Short mmCIF file of C-alpha atoms in Angstrom, two decimals:
data_model
loop_
_atom_site.label_atom_id
_atom_site.label_comp_id
_atom_site.label_asym_id
_atom_site.label_seq_id
_atom_site.Cartn_x
_atom_site.Cartn_y
_atom_site.Cartn_z
CA MET A 169 28.53 11.47 -14.96
CA PRO A 170 30.98 8.69 -13.37
CA LEU A 171 28.97 5.86 -11.99
CA ASP A 172 30.22 6.05 -8.23
CA SER A 173 28.35 4.86 -5.37
CA GLN A 174 26.85 8.57 -4.27
CA ASN A 175 25.62 8.68 -8.06
CA VAL A 176 23.85 5.42 -7.61
CA GLN A 177 22.62 6.49 -4.34
CA LEU A 178 20.96 9.53 -5.85
CA LEU A 179 19.78 7.41 -8.80
CA ALA A 180 17.79 4.93 -6.37
CA LEU A 181 16.36 7.91 -4.53
CA ALA A 182 15.13 8.98 -8.04
CA ALA A 183 13.58 5.84 -9.19
CA LEU A 184 11.80 5.46 -5.88
CA PHE A 185 10.44 8.92 -5.92
CA SER A 186 9.26 8.35 -9.68
CA LEU A 187 7.73 4.75 -8.60
CA ILE A 188 5.73 6.32 -5.90
CA TYR A 189 4.84 9.45 -8.00
CA ALA A 190 3.86 6.80 -11.07
CA GLY A 191 1.99 4.49 -8.72
CA ARG A 192 -0.56 7.89 -8.05
CA LEU A 193 -0.91 7.69 -11.69
CA VAL A 194 -1.59 4.41 -12.13
CA LYS A 195 -5.13 2.71 -12.37
CA GLY A 196 -4.82 -0.77 -11.75
CA SER A 197 -7.93 -3.06 -11.80
CA PRO A 198 -9.98 -5.48 -9.91
CA LYS A 199 -9.47 -9.12 -10.14
CA GLU A 200 -12.11 -11.75 -10.14
CA THR A 201 -10.96 -14.31 -7.28
CA PRO A 202 -13.09 -17.46 -6.19
CA GLU A 203 -13.85 -15.36 -3.10
CA GLY A 204 -15.02 -12.82 -5.09
CA LEU A 205 -14.41 -9.00 -6.62
CA SER A 206 -10.88 -8.40 -5.04
CA PHE A 207 -9.41 -4.71 -5.25
CA PRO A 208 -5.50 -5.81 -4.40
CA LEU A 209 -2.62 -2.88 -4.02
CA LYS A 210 -1.03 -2.02 -7.50
CA PRO A 211 1.57 -3.68 -8.64
CA LEU A 212 4.02 -0.54 -9.17
CA VAL A 213 3.26 0.31 -4.90
CA LEU A 214 4.35 -3.30 -4.33
CA TRP A 215 7.30 -3.15 -6.24
CA ALA A 216 8.26 0.63 -4.90
CA ARG A 217 8.06 -0.85 -1.63
CA ALA A 218 9.67 -4.42 -1.68
CA VAL A 219 12.39 -3.87 -4.28
CA VAL A 220 13.40 0.13 -4.31
CA VAL A 221 13.30 0.60 -0.36
CA PRO A 222 15.83 -2.09 0.75
CA LEU A 223 18.03 -1.40 -2.41
CA TYR A 224 18.15 1.97 -0.94
CA PHE A 225 19.52 0.55 2.10
CA VAL A 226 21.91 -1.49 0.70
CA LEU A 227 23.54 1.30 -1.48
CA LEU A 228 23.88 2.72 1.78
CA ALA A 229 26.15 -0.25 3.08
CA TRP A 230 27.47 -1.06 -0.09
CA PRO A 231 30.36 2.03 0.27
CA LEU A 232 31.14 0.84 3.71
CA TRP A 233 31.26 -3.20 2.73
CA LYS A 234 33.44 -1.82 -0.34
CA GLU A 235 36.11 0.22 1.94
CA HIS A 236 36.09 -3.24 3.89
CA ARG A 237 34.73 -1.12 7.44
CA PRO A 238 32.34 -2.81 9.47
CA ILE A 239 28.73 -2.24 8.80
CA PRO A 240 27.25 -0.82 11.76
CA TRP A 241 25.08 -3.20 14.00
CA TRP A 242 22.22 -0.76 13.83
CA LEU A 243 21.79 -0.09 10.05
CA PRO A 244 20.56 -4.00 9.30
CA VAL A 245 18.34 -3.35 12.72
CA LEU A 246 17.15 -0.34 11.07
CA LEU A 247 16.50 -1.83 7.43
CA LEU A 248 14.22 -4.75 9.50
CA ALA A 249 12.34 -2.47 11.82
CA LEU A 250 11.57 -0.48 8.67
CA LEU A 251 10.52 -3.20 6.81
CA ALA A 252 8.40 -4.56 9.67
CA LEU A 253 6.81 -1.13 9.92
CA VAL A 254 6.18 -1.01 6.01
CA GLY A 255 4.41 -4.24 6.01
CA PHE A 256 2.40 -3.33 9.18
CA GLN A 257 1.31 -0.49 7.76
CA MET A 258 0.38 -1.79 3.84
CA PRO A 259 -3.21 -1.32 3.11
CA GLY A 260 -5.30 -4.81 3.12
CA THR A 261 -6.40 -6.70 0.21
CA ILE A 262 -10.36 -5.27 -0.17
CA ILE A 263 -13.05 -8.14 -1.41
CA PHE A 264 -16.77 -8.02 -2.03
CA THR A 265 -17.82 -11.25 -1.33
CA PRO A 266 -21.67 -12.39 -2.16
CA THR A 267 -22.57 -10.94 1.49
CA THR A 268 -19.35 -9.04 3.37
CA LEU A 269 -17.08 -6.84 2.18
CA ILE A 270 -13.54 -7.97 3.93
CA GLN A 271 -10.16 -6.49 4.07
CA ARG A 272 -7.38 -8.50 4.61
CA PHE A 273 -3.47 -7.33 5.91
CA TRP A 274 -0.31 -8.73 5.97
CA PHE A 275 0.26 -8.54 9.48
CA ARG A 276 -2.95 -7.52 10.91
CA LYS A 277 -6.31 -8.88 11.90
CA GLU A 278 -8.47 -8.89 9.19
CA LYS A 279 -11.67 -6.48 9.01
CA SER A 280 -15.31 -7.12 7.65
CA MET A 281 -18.67 -5.72 7.84
CA ARG A 282 -21.66 -6.94 6.03
CA TYR A 283 -23.23 -4.81 3.49
CA ASP A 284 -26.11 -4.22 5.49
CA GLU A 285 -23.97 -3.13 8.26
CA VAL A 286 -22.63 -0.11 6.05
CA MET A 287 -23.72 3.54 7.88
CA SER A 288 -21.75 5.59 4.93
CA VAL A 289 -19.23 6.15 2.50
CA GLN A 290 -17.04 9.10 2.51
CA PHE A 291 -14.61 10.46 -0.16
CA ILE A 292 -11.45 11.79 1.47
CA GLY A 293 -8.37 13.65 -0.01
CA ALA A 294 -10.02 15.22 -2.93
CA GLY A 295 -11.73 11.69 -3.76
CA ARG A 296 -8.10 9.79 -3.42
CA MET A 297 -9.54 7.79 -0.50
CA THR A 298 -12.72 6.01 0.18
CA ARG A 299 -13.61 5.10 3.71
CA VAL A 300 -16.28 2.83 4.28
CA LEU A 301 -17.89 2.96 8.11
CA GLY A 302 -20.06 0.15 9.36
CA ASP A 303 -22.23 0.52 12.26
CA ASN A 304 -20.14 -2.81 14.07
CA ARG A 305 -17.51 0.27 14.67
CA VAL A 306 -15.31 -1.30 11.87
CA SER A 307 -13.58 1.16 8.96
CA ILE A 308 -12.44 -0.25 5.84
CA THR A 309 -10.60 2.51 3.15
CA HIS A 310 -9.71 2.31 -0.21
CA THR A 311 -6.43 4.27 -0.90
CA TRP A 312 -4.78 5.91 -4.01
CA ASN A 313 -2.72 2.29 -3.13
CA HIS A 314 -5.16 0.26 -4.27
CA SER A 315 -6.31 -0.91 -7.68
CA GLY A 316 -9.43 0.55 -9.66
CA SER A 317 -10.64 3.18 -7.44
CA GLU A 318 -13.87 4.02 -9.66
CA GLN A 319 -14.82 0.39 -10.12
CA PHE A 320 -14.56 0.20 -6.23
CA ARG A 321 -17.08 3.13 -5.75
CA LYS A 322 -19.57 1.67 -8.51
CA GLU A 323 -19.44 -1.91 -6.78
CA LEU A 324 -19.58 -0.49 -3.35
CA GLU A 325 -22.73 1.87 -4.30
CA ARG A 326 -24.08 -1.05 -6.08
CA ARG A 327 -24.01 -3.59 -3.25
CA THR A 328 -24.59 -1.02 -0.46
CA GLY A 329 -27.08 1.14 -2.03
CA LYS A 330 -25.38 4.00 -0.37
CA ARG A 331 -23.67 6.91 -2.34
CA ALA A 332 -20.35 8.37 -1.06
CA LEU A 333 -20.64 11.61 0.83
CA ARG A 334 -18.09 14.01 -0.69
#
């Protein structure tokens, strides 16, 4: 197989889908921080979004640049818009402080609820996501993108005394 731009694009797309699938299989682990126990995104998920997606857009523009054709103005605009959307939609890091459950995002306002404000804990999508609902109208969601699903559920149950509804 010759390594031309079309084959490189197909390989990059295959790598992207492989990383997305592998991100579901990798468990990850929580980290102890000065604030408390932290459940960040899995490193593999961050790499898939931060490296492979922009790389694929570069591979789309490569044949145009190589043939000395102008790159359409909308391609970099589309890339920036997509990166902003991905950054805005990224699940935030969840932190168990001594008194509060906090979810911090990159481009959105953080969410927080005290442990005594937790009304219910729900499993969603065959247990791949855990949603914590508070009586202060806050919802914090631990997705498959986060590290340590089982540790999150156990720590949540220990701190709130609430069992998850299936």
